[in-house]
């Protein structure tokens, strides 16, 4: 079934906020990672074969003046894990972060465990956050006497607000020449030119200039104190992006997604359906007059084949002038053409050179 709006209601020229089209250079998230242990597991942790877990637990106990060697630790209530999180560019000291916890040993489940204080480091090996807290696992695993029941992945968990920022990241937006750079998510020279034109129209001629198909250089105003306010005003500007002509087809689900402005040349379509099937039925012929079976007496298997040819009465023959993909799909839907047949028709139109867009098959 095709669902759509009449062409007159399409928002092909809808304006979008500038902050939804891209980001400013230097304004980015930062990846954090750490190595720690989860305790309190009900016998579902790492086995004694995992030397790294026993060594990590011995190191933790040594911080509390407990002289215990790794060879003395045989508990399965502990699991070695990797802890990861994302530090936003606007994070301040004391802010809370969500973190992910994943097992790196042979633990069966992290359900019910608690992450012991783990430092989270950035690519520069500096500690930016400390993580600790109960692990929330959206699954389970129970096994006994050879029986196993498992749901989802019990060796992966989440600690909501489990990390505290200990070091702030400085994300400078202004370059050495006093400019800030806006980067588009999708490189497009037409959209970048419209962004520069809208900024110059709002703040004055010469404020913004096009650097390439993805970036626009903007001369910052207001000094260091007013930079945040100036960036906020730029983000709120409305710009009409230039959409690329593209048709996305999902053959798994039979879905067709296309922009309302994707054009199709004048075409004629003739689409029919012919189905051929061969059905074979097997039956066994058992001798009924022979009472004593011998090595030369056996059943006879007989196969009867039937050939069936069925042609669908819904043969479509239609001519379309210069139109759009949306009009074509709606017209074919009114003719009761299935979605998968519409996909085949669009692929054939592209091969014929009448579809002025790129087809992406998923």
GROMACS .gro file of N, CA, C and O in nm, residues 200-305:
model
  424
  200UNK      N    1   2.480   3.627   0.575
  200UNK     CA    2   2.512   3.762   0.530
  200UNK      C    3   2.388   3.850   0.527
  200UNK      O    4   2.393   3.971   0.556
  201UNK      N    5   2.274   3.790   0.493
  201UNK     CA    6   2.149   3.866   0.490
  201UNK      C    7   2.107   3.910   0.630
  201UNK      O    8   2.048   4.017   0.648
  202UNK      N    9   2.141   3.828   0.731
  202UNK     CA   10   2.099   3.857   0.869
  202UNK      C   11   2.198   3.948   0.941
  202UNK      O   12   2.158   4.042   1.010
  203UNK      N   13   2.328   3.922   0.925
  203UNK     CA   14   2.429   3.992   1.005
  203UNK      C   15   2.508   4.095   0.926
  203UNK      O   16   2.587   4.168   0.984
  204UNK      N   17   2.492   4.097   0.796
  204UNK     CA   18   2.564   4.195   0.716
  204UNK      C   19   2.652   4.130   0.610
  204UNK      O   20   2.700   4.017   0.627
  205UNK      N   21   2.674   4.200   0.503
  205UNK     CA   22   2.753   4.149   0.392
  205UNK      C   23   2.898   4.127   0.434
  205UNK      O   24   2.958   4.209   0.503
  206UNK      N   25   2.952   4.012   0.393
  206UNK     CA   26   3.091   3.980   0.421
  206UNK      C   27   3.113   3.905   0.550
  206UNK      O   28   3.228   3.871   0.582
  207UNK      N   29   3.008   3.879   0.627
  207UNK     CA   30   3.024   3.805   0.753
  207UNK      C   31   3.059   3.659   0.725
  207UNK      O   32   3.145   3.599   0.791
  208UNK      N   33   2.994   3.598   0.626
  208UNK     CA   34   3.014   3.456   0.595
  208UNK      C   35   3.065   3.441   0.453
  208UNK      O   36   3.030   3.519   0.363
  209UNK      N   37   3.148   3.340   0.433
  209UNK     CA   38   3.202   3.310   0.300
  209UNK      C   39   3.210   3.159   0.283
  209UNK      O   40   3.235   3.084   0.378
  210UNK      N   41   3.188   3.115   0.160
  210UNK     CA   42   3.189   2.973   0.128
  210UNK      C   43   3.332   2.924   0.114
  210UNK      O   44   3.408   2.976   0.031
  211UNK      N   45   3.371   2.823   0.194
  211UNK     CA   46   3.505   2.766   0.185
  211UNK      C   47   3.509   2.649   0.088
  211UNK      O   48   3.597   2.640   0.004
  212UNK      N   49   3.417   2.556   0.102
  212UNK     CA   50   3.404   2.442   0.011
  212UNK      C   51   3.261   2.393   0.019
  212UNK      O   52   3.174   2.459   0.075
  213UNK      N   53   3.236   2.273  -0.037
  213UNK     CA   54   3.100   2.221  -0.044
  213UNK      C   55   3.044   2.182   0.092
  213UNK      O   56   2.924   2.159   0.105
  214UNK      N   57   3.127   2.178   0.195
  214UNK     CA   58   3.080   2.135   0.326
  214UNK      C   59   3.096   2.240   0.435
  214UNK      O   60   3.027   2.232   0.537
  215UNK      N   61   3.179   2.339   0.418
  215UNK     CA   62   3.209   2.432   0.526
  215UNK      C   63   3.186   2.577   0.484
  215UNK      O   64   3.207   2.614   0.369
  216UNK      N   65   3.141   2.656   0.583
  216UNK     CA   66   3.118   2.799   0.566
  216UNK      C   67   3.193   2.872   0.677
  216UNK      O   68   3.174   2.842   0.795
  217UNK      N   69   3.281   2.965   0.640
  217UNK     CA   70   3.357   3.043   0.737
  217UNK      C   71   3.276   3.166   0.778
  217UNK      O   72   3.220   3.236   0.692
  218UNK      N   73   3.269   3.191   0.909
  218UNK     CA   74   3.189   3.301   0.962
  218UNK      C   75   3.278   3.387   1.051
  218UNK      O   76   3.347   3.334   1.140
  219UNK      N   77   3.276   3.518   1.029
  219UNK     CA   78   3.353   3.609   1.113
  219UNK      C   79   3.274   3.635   1.241
  219UNK      O   80   3.165   3.692   1.238
  220UNK      N   81   3.330   3.589   1.353
  220UNK     CA   82   3.259   3.597   1.481
  220UNK      C   83   3.239   3.742   1.523
  220UNK      O   84   3.323   3.828   1.496
  221UNK      N   85   3.127   3.768   1.589
  221UNK     CA   86   3.095   3.901   1.638
  221UNK      C   87   3.071   3.896   1.788
  221UNK      O   88   3.037   3.792   1.844
  222UNK      N   89   3.090   4.008   1.852
  222UNK     CA   90   3.062   4.018   1.994
  222UNK      C   91   3.179   3.986   2.084
  222UNK      O   92   3.166   3.994   2.206
  223UNK      N   93   3.293   3.948   2.026
  223UNK     CA   94   3.409   3.917   2.109
  223UNK      C   95   3.392   3.784   2.180
  223UNK      O   96   3.297   3.709   2.159
  224UNK      N   97   3.487   3.755   2.271
  224UNK     CA   98   3.484   3.628   2.344
  224UNK      C   99   3.363   3.621   2.436
  224UNK      O  100   3.305   3.513   2.455
  225UNK      N  101   3.322   3.732   2.494
  225UNK     CA  102   3.209   3.731   2.587
  225UNK      C  103   3.077   3.705   2.515
  225UNK      O  104   2.987   3.642   2.570
  226UNK      N  105   3.065   3.755   2.393
  226UNK     CA  106   2.938   3.739   2.321
  226UNK      C  107   2.939   3.629   2.218
  226UNK      O  108   2.849   3.623   2.135
  227UNK      N  109   3.042   3.540   2.219
  227UNK     CA  110   3.051   3.435   2.118
  227UNK      C  111   2.936   3.336   2.130
  227UNK      O  112   2.876   3.298   2.030
  228UNK      N  113   2.902   3.296   2.253
  228UNK     CA  114   2.795   3.198   2.272
  228UNK      C  115   2.662   3.253   2.222
  228UNK      O  116   2.583   3.182   2.158
  229UNK      N  117   2.635   3.380   2.249
  229UNK     CA  118   2.509   3.441   2.203
  229UNK      C  119   2.506   3.451   2.052
  229UNK      O  120   2.402   3.429   1.989
  230UNK      N  121   2.621   3.484   1.991
  230UNK     CA  122   2.627   3.493   1.845
  230UNK      C  123   2.604   3.356   1.781
  230UNK      O  124   2.530   3.343   1.683
  231UNK      N  125   2.667   3.251   1.837
  231UNK     CA  126   2.649   3.116   1.784
  231UNK      C  127   2.503   3.073   1.796
  231UNK      O  128   2.447   3.009   1.706
  232UNK      N  129   2.438   3.108   1.908
  232UNK     CA  130   2.297   3.073   1.926
  232UNK      C  131   2.210   3.139   1.821
  232UNK      O  132   2.115   3.078   1.769
  233UNK      N  133   2.240   3.264   1.786
  233UNK     CA  134   2.162   3.333   1.683
  233UNK      C  135   2.184   3.269   1.546
  233UNK      O  136   2.090   3.256   1.468
  234UNK      N  137   2.307   3.227   1.519
  234UNK     CA  138   2.334   3.162   1.391
  234UNK      C  139   2.262   3.028   1.382
  234UNK      O  140   2.205   2.993   1.278
  235UNK      N  141   2.260   2.952   1.490
  235UNK     CA  142   2.195   2.822   1.489
  235UNK      C  143   2.045   2.832   1.462
  235UNK      O  144   1.984   2.740   1.406
  236UNK      N  145   1.983   2.943   1.503
  236UNK     CA  146   1.838   2.958   1.487
  236UNK      C  147   1.798   3.004   1.348
  236UNK      O  148   1.677   3.010   1.317
  237UNK      N  149   1.892   3.037   1.262
  237UNK     CA  150   1.858   3.080   1.126
  237UNK      C  151   1.793   2.968   1.048
  237UNK      O  152   1.829   2.850   1.063
  238UNK      N  153   1.696   3.002   0.964
  238UNK     CA  154   1.625   2.905   0.882
  238UNK      C  155   1.682   2.909   0.739
  238UNK      O  156   1.694   3.015   0.678
  239UNK      N  157   1.716   2.789   0.689
  239UNK     CA  158   1.777   2.776   0.557
  239UNK      C  159   1.704   2.666   0.481
  239UNK      O  160   1.668   2.563   0.540
  240UNK      N  161   1.683   2.687   0.352
  240UNK     CA  162   1.622   2.584   0.269
  240UNK      C  163   1.731   2.497   0.207
  240UNK      O  164   1.806   2.543   0.120
  241UNK      N  165   1.750   2.374   0.253
  241UNK     CA  166   1.856   2.289   0.196
  241UNK      C  167   1.821   2.242   0.056
  241UNK      O  168   1.705   2.236   0.018
  242UNK      N  169   1.923   2.210  -0.018
  242UNK     CA  170   1.905   2.157  -0.153
  242UNK      C  171   1.915   2.004  -0.145
  242UNK      O  172   2.021   1.950  -0.116
  243UNK      N  173   1.802   1.938  -0.167
  243UNK     CA  174   1.797   1.793  -0.151
  243UNK      C  175   1.852   1.723  -0.274
  243UNK      O  176   1.825   1.762  -0.386
  244UNK      N  177   1.927   1.617  -0.252
  244UNK     CA  178   1.978   1.536  -0.362
  244UNK      C  179   1.867   1.444  -0.412
  244UNK      O  180   1.788   1.391  -0.334
  245UNK      N  181   1.860   1.427  -0.543
  245UNK     CA  182   1.760   1.338  -0.604
  245UNK      C  183   1.801   1.194  -0.575
  245UNK      O  184   1.901   1.145  -0.628
  246UNK      N  185   1.723   1.126  -0.491
  246UNK     CA  186   1.761   0.992  -0.447
  246UNK      C  187   1.635   0.911  -0.417
  246UNK      O  188   1.540   0.963  -0.359
  247UNK      N  189   1.638   0.785  -0.457
  247UNK     CA  190   1.530   0.692  -0.427
  247UNK      C  191   1.590   0.575  -0.349
  247UNK      O  192   1.684   0.511  -0.394
  248UNK      N  193   1.536   0.551  -0.230
  248UNK     CA  194   1.584   0.444  -0.143
  248UNK      C  195   1.485   0.328  -0.148
  248UNK      O  196   1.364   0.348  -0.127
  249UNK      N  197   1.535   0.209  -0.179
  249UNK     CA  198   1.451   0.090  -0.194
  249UNK      C  199   1.499  -0.016  -0.096
  249UNK      O  200   1.619  -0.046  -0.089
  250UNK      N  201   1.406  -0.071  -0.020
  250UNK     CA  202   1.435  -0.182   0.070
  250UNK      C  203   1.363  -0.305   0.017
  250UNK      O  204   1.240  -0.315   0.027
  251UNK      N  205   1.438  -0.395  -0.043
  251UNK     CA  206   1.377  -0.515  -0.099
  251UNK      C  207   1.333  -0.612   0.010
  251UNK      O  208   1.248  -0.698  -0.014
  252UNK      N  209   1.391  -0.602   0.131
  252UNK     CA  210   1.351  -0.692   0.239
  252UNK      C  211   1.210  -0.662   0.287
  252UNK      O  212   1.135  -0.754   0.317
  253UNK      N  213   1.177  -0.534   0.298
  253UNK     CA  214   1.046  -0.496   0.351
  253UNK      C  215   0.952  -0.444   0.244
  253UNK      O  216   0.834  -0.418   0.273
  254UNK      N  217   1.000  -0.426   0.121
  254UNK     CA  218   0.915  -0.373   0.015
  254UNK      C  219   0.882  -0.227   0.033
  254UNK      O  220   0.769  -0.183   0.007
  255UNK      N  221   0.979  -0.147   0.077
  255UNK     CA  222   0.957  -0.006   0.106
  255UNK      C  223   1.028   0.080   0.001
  255UNK      O  224   1.142   0.052  -0.036
  256UNK      N  225   0.959   0.184  -0.046
  256UNK     CA  226   1.016   0.280  -0.141
  256UNK      C  227   1.004   0.419  -0.081
  256UNK      O  228   0.895   0.462  -0.042
  257UNK      N  229   1.117   0.489  -0.067
  257UNK     CA  230   1.119   0.625  -0.014
  257UNK      C  231   1.188   0.714  -0.116
  257UNK      O  232   1.300   0.686  -0.157
  258UNK      N  233   1.119   0.821  -0.156
  258UNK     CA  234   1.175   0.913  -0.255
  258UNK      C  235   1.131   1.054  -0.223
  258UNK      O  236   1.022   1.076  -0.166
  259UNK      N  237   1.215   1.151  -0.256
  259UNK     CA  238   1.178   1.290  -0.240
  259UNK      C  239   1.069   1.329  -0.338
  259UNK      O  240   1.056   1.272  -0.447
  260UNK      N  241   0.988   1.426  -0.296
  260UNK     CA  242   0.877   1.464  -0.382
  260UNK      C  243   0.920   1.532  -0.510
  260UNK      O  244   0.840   1.543  -0.604
  261UNK      N  245   1.046   1.577  -0.520
  261UNK     CA  246   1.091   1.648  -0.639
  261UNK      C  247   1.175   1.560  -0.731
  261UNK      O  248   1.239   1.610  -0.823
  262UNK      N  249   1.176   1.428  -0.709
  262UNK     CA  250   1.252   1.339  -0.797
  262UNK      C  251   1.174   1.322  -0.927
  262UNK      O  252   1.061   1.272  -0.927
  263UNK      N  253   1.235   1.361  -1.038
  263UNK     CA  254   1.164   1.365  -1.166
  263UNK      C  255   1.183   1.236  -1.245
  263UNK      O  256   1.281   1.165  -1.232
  264UNK      N  257   1.081   1.210  -1.328
  264UNK     CA  258   1.083   1.095  -1.420
  264UNK      C  259   1.043   1.147  -1.558
  264UNK      O  260   0.949   1.226  -1.572
  265UNK      N  261   1.115   1.102  -1.661
  265UNK     CA  262   1.083   1.140  -1.797
  265UNK      C  263   0.958   1.070  -1.848
  265UNK      O  264   0.900   0.983  -1.782
  266UNK      N  265   0.914   1.107  -1.967
  266UNK     CA  266   0.796   1.044  -2.027
  266UNK      C  267   0.825   0.897  -2.054
  266UNK      O  268   0.923   0.862  -2.120
  267UNK      N  269   0.740   0.809  -2.002
  267UNK     CA  270   0.762   0.666  -2.014
  267UNK      C  271   0.632   0.594  -2.042
  267UNK      O  272   0.522   0.647  -2.022
  268UNK      N  273   0.643   0.473  -2.094
  268UNK     CA  274   0.530   0.382  -2.112
  268UNK      C  275   0.565   0.252  -2.041
  268UNK      O  276   0.672   0.197  -2.060
  269UNK      N  277   0.472   0.204  -1.958
  269UNK     CA  278   0.496   0.086  -1.876
  269UNK      C  279   0.396  -0.022  -1.913
  269UNK      O  280   0.275   0.004  -1.923
  270UNK      N  281   0.446  -0.142  -1.938
  270UNK     CA  282   0.362  -0.261  -1.955
  270UNK      C  283   0.415  -0.367  -1.861
  270UNK      O  284   0.528  -0.413  -1.875
  271UNK      N  285   0.331  -0.403  -1.763
  271UNK     CA  286   0.376  -0.493  -1.657
  271UNK      C  287   0.273  -0.603  -1.638
  271UNK      O  288   0.156  -0.577  -1.613
  272UNK      N  289   0.314  -0.727  -1.655
  272UNK     CA  290   0.227  -0.842  -1.635
  272UNK      C  291   0.294  -0.942  -1.544
  272UNK      O  292   0.407  -0.927  -1.502
  273UNK      N  293   0.221  -1.051  -1.516
  273UNK     CA  294   0.270  -1.151  -1.423
  273UNK      C  295   0.232  -1.289  -1.476
  273UNK      O  296   0.113  -1.317  -1.498
  274UNK      N  297   0.329  -1.373  -1.501
  274UNK     CA  298   0.308  -1.509  -1.548
  274UNK      C  299   0.373  -1.604  -1.449
  274UNK      O  300   0.493  -1.595  -1.422
  275UNK      N  301   0.294  -1.696  -1.394
  275UNK     CA  302   0.344  -1.791  -1.295
  275UNK      C  303   0.334  -1.932  -1.350
  275UNK      O  304   0.230  -1.974  -1.400
  276UNK      N  305   0.444  -2.005  -1.340
  276UNK     CA  306   0.451  -2.144  -1.385
  276UNK      C  307   0.493  -2.229  -1.267
  276UNK      O  308   0.592  -2.199  -1.200
  277UNK      N  309   0.416  -2.334  -1.237
  277UNK     CA  310   0.447  -2.421  -1.125
  277UNK      C  311   0.433  -2.566  -1.168
  277UNK      O  312   0.347  -2.602  -1.250
  278UNK      N  313   0.519  -2.649  -1.114
  278UNK     CA  314   0.517  -2.792  -1.140
  278UNK      C  315   0.493  -2.863  -1.008
  278UNK      O  316   0.569  -2.846  -0.912
  279UNK      N  317   0.386  -2.943  -1.001
  279UNK     CA  318   0.349  -3.015  -0.880
  279UNK      C  319   0.363  -3.165  -0.904
  279UNK      O  320   0.312  -3.217  -1.004
  280UNK      N  321   0.433  -3.230  -0.816
  280UNK     CA  322   0.456  -3.374  -0.828
  280UNK      C  323   0.402  -3.443  -0.704
  280UNK      O  324   0.433  -3.403  -0.591
  281UNK      N  325   0.318  -3.546  -0.726
  281UNK     CA  326   0.263  -3.626  -0.618
  281UNK      C  327   0.318  -3.768  -0.629
  281UNK      O  328   0.317  -3.829  -0.736
  282UNK      N  329   0.367  -3.820  -0.517
  282UNK     CA  330   0.425  -3.954  -0.513
  282UNK      C  331   0.329  -4.048  -0.440
  282UNK      O  332   0.271  -4.012  -0.338
  283UNK      N  333   0.317  -4.170  -0.499
  283UNK     CA  334   0.234  -4.275  -0.437
  283UNK      C  335   0.308  -4.406  -0.449
  283UNK      O  336   0.385  -4.429  -0.544
  284UNK      N  337   0.286  -4.495  -0.351
  284UNK     CA  338   0.353  -4.626  -0.349
  284UNK      C  339   0.255  -4.735  -0.388
  284UNK      O  340   0.141  -4.739  -0.340
  285UNK      N  341   0.300  -4.826  -0.479
  285UNK     CA  342   0.220  -4.940  -0.523
  285UNK      C  343   0.271  -5.064  -0.452
  285UNK      O  344   0.383  -5.110  -0.476
  286UNK      N  345   0.190  -5.118  -0.360
  286UNK     CA  346   0.229  -5.232  -0.279
  286UNK      C  347   0.166  -5.361  -0.334
  286UNK      O  348   0.043  -5.369  -0.349
  287UNK      N  349   0.246  -5.466  -0.370
  287UNK     CA  350   0.187  -5.592  -0.419
  287UNK      C  351   0.098  -5.652  -0.313
  287UNK      O  352   0.134  -5.663  -0.196
  288UNK      N  353  -0.025  -5.692  -0.353
  288UNK     CA  354  -0.121  -5.745  -0.258
  288UNK      C  355  -0.139  -5.895  -0.263
  288UNK      O  356  -0.196  -5.953  -0.172
  289UNK      N  357  -0.090  -5.968  -0.368
  289UNK     CA  358  -0.111  -6.112  -0.382
  289UNK      C  359   0.005  -6.192  -0.327
  289UNK      O  360  -0.003  -6.315  -0.318
  290UNK      N  361   0.115  -6.129  -0.294
  290UNK     CA  362   0.233  -6.201  -0.246
  290UNK      C  363   0.234  -6.193  -0.094
  290UNK      O  364   0.235  -6.084  -0.036
  291UNK      N  365   0.231  -6.309  -0.029
  291UNK     CA  366   0.223  -6.313   0.117
  291UNK      C  367   0.359  -6.325   0.181
  291UNK      O  368   0.377  -6.290   0.297
  292UNK      N  369   0.458  -6.380   0.108
  292UNK     CA  370   0.591  -6.397   0.163
  292UNK      C  371   0.685  -6.300   0.092
  292UNK      O  372   0.700  -6.308  -0.031
  293UNK      N  373   0.744  -6.211   0.167
  293UNK     CA  374   0.834  -6.113   0.107
  293UNK      C  375   0.970  -6.173   0.083
  293UNK      O  376   1.020  -6.250   0.166
  294UNK      N  377   1.027  -6.143  -0.032
  294UNK     CA  378   1.159  -6.190  -0.064
  294UNK      C  379   1.248  -6.076  -0.105
  294UNK      O  380   1.205  -5.961  -0.113
  295UNK      N  381   1.374  -6.103  -0.132
  295UNK     CA  382   1.466  -5.994  -0.169
  295UNK      C  383   1.429  -5.927  -0.300
  295UNK      O  384   1.470  -5.815  -0.327
  296UNK      N  385   1.349  -5.993  -0.385
  296UNK     CA  386   1.312  -5.935  -0.514
  296UNK      C  387   1.175  -5.870  -0.512
  296UNK      O  388   1.127  -5.824  -0.613
  297UNK      N  389   1.113  -5.872  -0.395
  297UNK     CA  390   0.979  -5.814  -0.382
  297UNK      C  391   0.990  -5.683  -0.307
  297UNK      O  392   1.042  -5.679  -0.196
  298UNK      N  393   0.943  -5.573  -0.367
  298UNK     CA  394   0.951  -5.440  -0.305
  298UNK      C  395   0.838  -5.352  -0.356
  298UNK      O  396   0.777  -5.382  -0.459
  299UNK      N  397   0.814  -5.242  -0.285
  299UNK     CA  398   0.710  -5.147  -0.327
  299UNK      C  399   0.759  -5.063  -0.445
  299UNK      O  400   0.879  -5.036  -0.460
  300UNK      N  401   0.665  -5.021  -0.528
  300UNK     CA  402   0.696  -4.938  -0.644
  300UNK      C  403   0.645  -4.798  -0.620
  300UNK      O  404   0.525  -4.778  -0.592
  301UNK      N  405   0.736  -4.700  -0.624
  301UNK     CA  406   0.700  -4.560  -0.603
  301UNK      C  407   0.674  -4.495  -0.738
  301UNK      O  408   0.758  -4.498  -0.828
  302UNK      N  409   0.554  -4.437  -0.754
  302UNK     CA  410   0.512  -4.377  -0.880
  302UNK      C  411   0.494  -4.227  -0.857
  302UNK      O  412   0.432  -4.185  -0.760
  303UNK      N  413   0.551  -4.147  -0.943
  303UNK     CA  414   0.538  -4.002  -0.935
  303UNK      C  415   0.453  -3.948  -1.047
  303UNK      O  416   0.476  -3.978  -1.165
  304UNK      N  417   0.353  -3.866  -1.015
  304UNK     CA  418   0.265  -3.802  -1.111
  304UNK      C  419   0.289  -3.652  -1.108
  304UNK      O  420   0.271  -3.588  -1.005
  305UNK      N  421   0.333  -3.597  -1.220
  305UNK     CA  422   0.365  -3.454  -1.228
  305UNK      C  423   0.255  -3.382  -1.304
  305UNK      O  424   0.200  -3.434  -1.403
   0.00000   0.00000   0.00000
